[in-house]
Short mmCIF file of C-alpha atoms and ligand atoms in Angstrom, two decimals:
data_model
loop_
_atom_site.label_atom_id
_atom_site.label_comp_id
_atom_site.label_asym_id
_atom_site.label_seq_id
_atom_site.Cartn_x
_atom_site.Cartn_y
_atom_site.Cartn_z
CA UNK O 1220 -12.92 2.01 -29.17
CA UNK O 1221 -13.95 3.25 -25.67
CA UNK O 1222 -13.36 0.78 -22.89
CA UNK O 1223 -13.90 0.60 -19.17
CA UNK O 1224 -11.64 -1.08 -16.63
CA UNK O 1225 -11.45 -1.63 -12.86
CA UNK O 1226 -7.80 -1.38 -11.80
CA UNK O 1227 -5.12 -0.80 -9.16
CA UNK O 1228 -2.44 1.86 -9.87
CA UNK O 1229 0.97 0.14 -10.00
CA UNK O 1230 3.22 3.10 -10.94
CA UNK O 1231 3.22 6.53 -12.59
CA UNK O 1232 5.75 8.46 -14.64
CA UNK O 1233 5.68 12.18 -15.46
CA UNK O 1234 5.50 12.83 -19.16
CA UNK O 1235 6.09 16.25 -20.82
CA UNK O 1236 4.96 19.28 -18.85
CA UNK O 1237 1.61 18.25 -17.66
CA UNK O 1238 0.95 14.55 -18.53
CA UNK O 1239 1.54 11.26 -16.86
CA UNK O 1240 1.93 7.69 -18.00
CA UNK O 1241 0.11 5.40 -15.63
CA UNK O 1242 0.66 1.62 -15.33
CA UNK O 1243 -2.42 -0.25 -13.97
CA UNK O 1244 -3.30 -3.81 -13.11
CA UNK O 1245 -6.87 -4.32 -14.31
CA UNK O 1246 -9.45 -7.05 -13.84
CA UNK O 1247 -10.35 -6.91 -17.53
CA UNK O 1248 -7.02 -6.94 -19.36
CA UNK O 1249 -4.27 -7.38 -16.81
CA UNK O 1250 -1.50 -4.84 -16.96
CA UNK O 1251 -2.52 -1.74 -18.88
CA UNK O 1252 -0.58 1.46 -19.72
CA UNK O 1253 -2.43 4.75 -20.13
CA UNK O 1254 -1.35 8.21 -20.92
CA UNK O 1255 -3.25 10.88 -19.00
CA UNK O 1256 -2.87 14.19 -20.81
CA UNK O 1257 -2.90 17.45 -18.85
CA UNK O 1258 -3.47 15.58 -15.58
CA UNK O 1259 -0.65 17.42 -13.77
CA UNK O 1260 -2.21 20.84 -14.49
CA UNK O 1261 -3.79 22.54 -11.46
CA UNK O 1262 -7.22 22.36 -13.12
CA UNK O 1263 -7.20 18.59 -13.43
CA UNK O 1264 -9.58 16.56 -11.26
CA UNK O 1265 -8.02 13.25 -11.96
CA UNK O 1266 -4.61 13.91 -10.30
CA UNK O 1267 -5.54 12.28 -6.95
CA UNK O 1268 -6.54 9.03 -8.63
CA UNK O 1269 -3.07 8.19 -9.78
CA UNK O 1270 -1.23 7.38 -6.58
CA UNK O 1271 0.23 3.82 -6.57
CA UNK O 1272 -2.06 1.35 -4.63
CA UNK O 1273 -5.29 3.36 -5.49
CA UNK O 1274 -8.23 1.17 -6.58
CA UNK O 1275 -9.95 3.05 -9.46
CA UNK O 1276 -12.30 2.74 -12.36
CA UNK O 1277 -11.11 4.20 -15.70
CA UNK O 1278 -12.61 4.96 -19.11
CA UNK O 1279 -10.08 5.03 -21.94
CA UNK O 1280 -9.70 5.01 -25.68
CA UNK O 1281 -8.22 1.70 -26.84
CA UNK O 1282 -6.25 1.11 -30.02
CA UNK O 1283 -5.27 -2.48 -30.74
CA UNK O 1284 -2.07 -1.52 -32.41
CA UNK O 1285 -0.75 0.52 -29.52
CA UNK O 1286 0.60 -0.52 -26.09
CA UNK O 1287 -0.18 2.93 -24.62
CA UNK O 1288 -3.83 3.83 -24.43
CA UNK O 1289 -5.43 7.23 -23.83
CA UNK O 1290 -7.05 7.96 -20.48
CA UNK O 1291 -10.48 9.68 -20.70
CA UNK O 1292 -11.87 9.76 -17.21
CA UNK O 1293 -11.80 7.92 -13.96
CA UNK O 1294 -13.18 7.60 -10.41
CA UNK O 1295 -11.90 6.30 -7.11
CA UNK O 1296 -13.25 3.00 -5.81
CA UNK O 1297 -10.98 2.64 -2.75
CA UNK O 1298 -8.10 4.88 -1.72
CA UNK O 1299 -6.98 2.46 1.07
CA UNK O 1300 -6.35 5.62 3.14
CA UNK O 1301 -5.67 3.51 6.29
CA UNK O 1302 -2.26 2.79 4.73
CA UNK O 1303 -1.20 6.37 4.98
CA UNK O 1304 -1.25 6.39 8.81
CA UNK O 1305 1.25 3.57 9.08
CA UNK O 1306 4.68 3.52 7.52
CA UNK O 1307 5.08 -0.24 7.68
CA UNK O 1308 1.77 -0.90 6.02
CA UNK O 1309 2.31 1.72 3.40
CA UNK O 1310 5.74 0.21 2.54
CA UNK O 1311 4.28 -3.30 2.29
CA UNK O 1312 1.49 -2.00 0.01
CA UNK O 1313 4.12 -0.39 -2.24
CA UNK O 1314 6.06 -3.67 -2.35
CA UNK O 1315 2.83 -5.46 -3.31
CA UNK O 1316 2.13 -3.29 -6.35
CA UNK O 1317 5.78 -3.18 -7.51
CA UNK O 1318 6.00 -7.00 -7.27
CA UNK O 1319 2.83 -7.25 -9.34
CA UNK O 1320 4.27 -4.84 -11.92
CA UNK O 1321 7.43 -6.96 -12.22
CA UNK O 1322 5.56 -10.28 -12.33
CA UNK O 1323 3.02 -9.83 -15.17
CA UNK O 1324 3.05 -9.12 -18.89
CA UNK O 1325 1.06 -6.37 -20.59
CA UNK O 1326 -2.63 -7.06 -21.41
CA UNK O 1327 -2.79 -10.66 -20.10
CA UNK O 1328 -5.99 -10.97 -18.05
CA UNK O 1329 -5.88 -12.92 -14.75
CA UNK O 1330 -8.90 -12.03 -12.68
CA UNK O 1331 -7.79 -14.14 -9.64
CA UNK O 1332 -4.58 -12.22 -9.43
CA UNK O 1333 -6.43 -8.90 -9.63
CA UNK O 1334 -8.76 -9.99 -6.80
CA UNK O 1335 -5.77 -11.11 -4.75
CA UNK O 1336 -4.23 -7.68 -5.07
CA UNK O 1337 -7.38 -5.81 -4.14
CA UNK O 1338 -8.19 -8.07 -1.19
CA UNK O 1339 -4.59 -7.87 0.09
CA UNK O 1340 -4.51 -4.03 -0.07
CA UNK O 1341 -7.78 -3.94 1.66
CA UNK O 1342 -6.71 -6.24 4.45
CA UNK O 1343 -3.47 -4.35 4.89
CA UNK O 1344 -5.39 -1.05 5.01
CA UNK O 1345 -8.10 -2.29 7.46
CA UNK O 1346 -5.54 -3.50 9.98
CA UNK O 1347 -7.53 -6.63 10.80
CA UNK O 1348 -4.36 -8.75 10.87
CA UNK O 1349 -0.68 -8.08 11.43
CA UNK O 1350 0.91 -6.46 8.46
CA UNK O 1351 3.61 -9.10 7.82
CA UNK O 1352 1.05 -11.91 7.75
CA UNK O 1353 -1.16 -9.96 5.28
CA UNK O 1354 1.90 -9.40 3.07
CA UNK O 1355 3.10 -13.02 3.27
CA UNK O 1356 -0.37 -14.22 2.34
CA UNK O 1357 -0.29 -11.97 -0.76
CA UNK O 1358 3.23 -12.98 -1.78
CA UNK O 1359 2.79 -16.79 -1.44
CA UNK O 1360 -0.59 -16.72 -3.26
CA UNK O 1361 0.86 -14.57 -6.00
CA UNK O 1362 3.58 -17.15 -6.54
CA UNK O 1363 0.97 -19.86 -6.73
CA UNK O 1364 -1.20 -17.94 -9.19
CA UNK O 1365 1.79 -17.42 -11.39
CA UNK O 1366 2.63 -21.07 -11.36
CA UNK O 1367 5.61 -20.89 -8.96
CA UNK O 1368 4.04 -22.43 -5.87
CA UNK O 1369 6.88 -23.28 -3.46
CA UNK O 1370 6.88 -27.02 -2.74
CA UNK O 1371 7.52 -27.07 1.00
CA UNK O 1372 6.53 -30.70 1.56
CA UNK O 1373 9.33 -32.64 -0.09
CA UNK O 1374 12.83 -32.39 -1.43
CA UNK O 1375 12.91 -31.45 -5.14
CA UNK O 1376 15.75 -34.09 -5.79
CA UNK O 1377 15.09 -37.17 -3.66
CA UNK O 1378 11.39 -36.45 -2.83
CA UNK O 1379 11.82 -37.18 0.86
CA UNK O 1380 9.65 -35.27 3.34
CA UNK O 1381 11.28 -32.03 4.56
CA UNK O 1382 10.55 -32.42 8.26
CA UNK O 1383 14.07 -31.33 9.26
CA UNK O 1384 13.89 -28.19 7.21
CA UNK O 1385 15.36 -27.52 3.79
CA UNK O 1386 17.85 -25.40 1.81
CA UNK O 1387 17.66 -23.02 -1.06
CA UNK O 1388 20.71 -21.76 -2.91
CA UNK O 1389 21.91 -20.08 -6.06
CA UNK O 1390 21.85 -23.38 -8.01
CA UNK O 1391 18.63 -24.70 -6.42
CA UNK O 1392 15.39 -22.92 -7.40
CA UNK O 1393 13.32 -25.47 -5.39
CA UNK O 1394 13.82 -26.60 -1.80
CA UNK O 1395 16.34 -29.43 -1.23
CA UNK O 1396 16.87 -31.56 1.84
CA UNK O 1397 20.08 -31.30 3.86
CA UNK O 1398 21.49 -34.52 2.27
CA UNK O 1399 20.91 -33.48 -1.37
CA UNK O 1400 21.79 -29.74 -1.12
CA UNK O 1401 25.23 -28.61 -2.30
CA UNK O 1402 25.86 -25.62 -0.03
CA UNK O 1403 27.07 -22.36 -1.60
CA UNK O 1404 27.82 -19.09 0.10
CA UNK O 1405 24.30 -17.76 -0.71
CA UNK O 1406 22.50 -20.83 0.51
CA UNK O 1407 19.82 -20.37 3.16
CA UNK O 1408 18.49 -22.94 5.57
CA UNK O 1409 14.75 -22.87 6.26
CA UNK O 1410 13.60 -24.70 9.40
CA UNK O 1411 10.62 -27.06 9.50
CA UNK O 1412 8.61 -24.45 11.44
CA UNK O 1413 9.07 -21.85 8.71
CA UNK O 1414 8.10 -24.39 5.95
CA UNK O 1415 4.98 -25.24 7.90
CA UNK O 1416 4.11 -21.57 8.17
CA UNK O 1417 4.48 -21.23 4.35
CA UNK O 1418 2.27 -24.31 3.87
CA UNK O 1419 -0.34 -22.81 6.21
CA UNK O 1420 -0.36 -19.52 4.34
CA UNK O 1421 -0.95 -21.32 1.08
CA UNK O 1422 -3.67 -23.65 2.49
CA UNK O 1423 -5.63 -20.94 4.33
CA UNK O 1424 -8.44 -18.67 3.14
CA UNK O 1425 -8.10 -14.92 3.73
CA UNK O 1426 -10.87 -15.08 6.36
CA UNK O 1427 -9.11 -17.70 8.46
CA UNK O 1428 -5.67 -16.17 8.43
CA UNK O 1429 -4.11 -15.77 11.85
CA UNK O 1430 -0.81 -14.60 13.21
CA UNK O 1431 1.91 -17.23 12.89
CA UNK O 1432 3.60 -18.58 15.94
CA UNK O 1433 7.09 -17.94 14.57
CA UNK O 1434 9.69 -16.21 16.67
CA UNK O 1435 11.74 -13.18 15.45
CA UNK O 1436 14.57 -15.23 13.90
CA UNK O 1437 12.11 -17.56 12.10
CA UNK O 1438 10.17 -14.53 10.80
CA UNK O 1439 13.38 -13.17 9.23
CA UNK O 1440 14.08 -16.52 7.67
CA UNK O 1441 10.54 -16.51 6.10
CA UNK O 1442 11.29 -13.09 4.55
CA UNK O 1443 14.68 -14.33 3.23
CA UNK O 1444 13.15 -17.48 1.84
CA UNK O 1445 10.32 -15.62 0.07
CA UNK O 1446 12.71 -13.24 -1.66
CA UNK O 1447 15.39 -15.79 -2.51
CA UNK O 1448 12.72 -18.03 -4.03
CA UNK O 1449 11.10 -15.14 -5.93
CA UNK O 1450 14.46 -13.95 -7.37
CA UNK O 1451 14.94 -17.40 -8.79
CA UNK O 1452 11.50 -17.45 -10.53
CA UNK O 1453 10.77 -13.78 -11.29
CA UNK O 1454 14.17 -12.43 -12.39
CA UNK O 1455 13.06 -8.79 -12.60
CA UNK O 1456 11.99 -8.67 -9.00
CA UNK O 1457 15.69 -8.38 -8.05
CA UNK O 1458 15.75 -4.75 -9.03
CA UNK O 1459 12.73 -3.63 -7.10
CA UNK O 1460 13.16 -0.17 -5.53
CA UNK O 1461 10.69 -0.77 -2.62
CA UNK O 1462 12.89 -3.70 -1.44
CA UNK O 1463 15.42 -1.34 0.00
CA UNK O 1464 12.89 0.20 2.36
CA UNK O 1465 11.47 -3.27 3.19
CA UNK O 1466 15.01 -4.50 4.16
CA UNK O 1467 15.28 -1.64 6.58
CA UNK O 1468 12.07 -2.71 8.28
CA UNK O 1469 12.63 -6.45 8.34
CA UNK O 1470 16.28 -7.09 7.43
ZN1 ZN N 334 16.86 -34.75 -0.90
#
């Protein structure tokens, strides 16, 4: 059966002498794997479509019994070319698509998640807001869409308000207050200001997003918190390749 999908390229892998296997995140069917035959030959017009982060439309042959479908043709919707002029933004966009790839199952449609990815790449590419804020918005809303919203308002054990900040550790997948938390060597403490910034990111619409008032140390804590929390809930995110580059930028 011939199908059409609107999608973002998550990753590509060379296959044989001239082909590629493309992993996409689509509005219609969620994560989708296509084999594009002959696409690496000099004559192919489709090669430029398959860079990770590209927003494209594809036509493909679909077989219900296969988890690898056959690419027929495609066209570019948005290349987000603004990303290519800025190493930080390009790195963050690569983290966005790799995190999506690690977070979702094949062929499970989630149109809100697709829209979040497209909007986030677009904001990051248009440079309307600072790059870290655009990234944080994406990451916190992705967690929420996947059912892992961080509860920053109260302790997960005693339910008391977390005004004094909170801790997260190897044995604590949700935030705990200072009294309840059993500190381990990997525990991190997150101040009340950082928790409030996470809450604001979650409660704000894209159009109203502004730069947070956090200082440099608090911004680093926000990064640490996001990843520690994500490692707990999305196990496969631990092995992400783009994280190494991200750590060099913000570590
Ligand atoms: Zn507590």
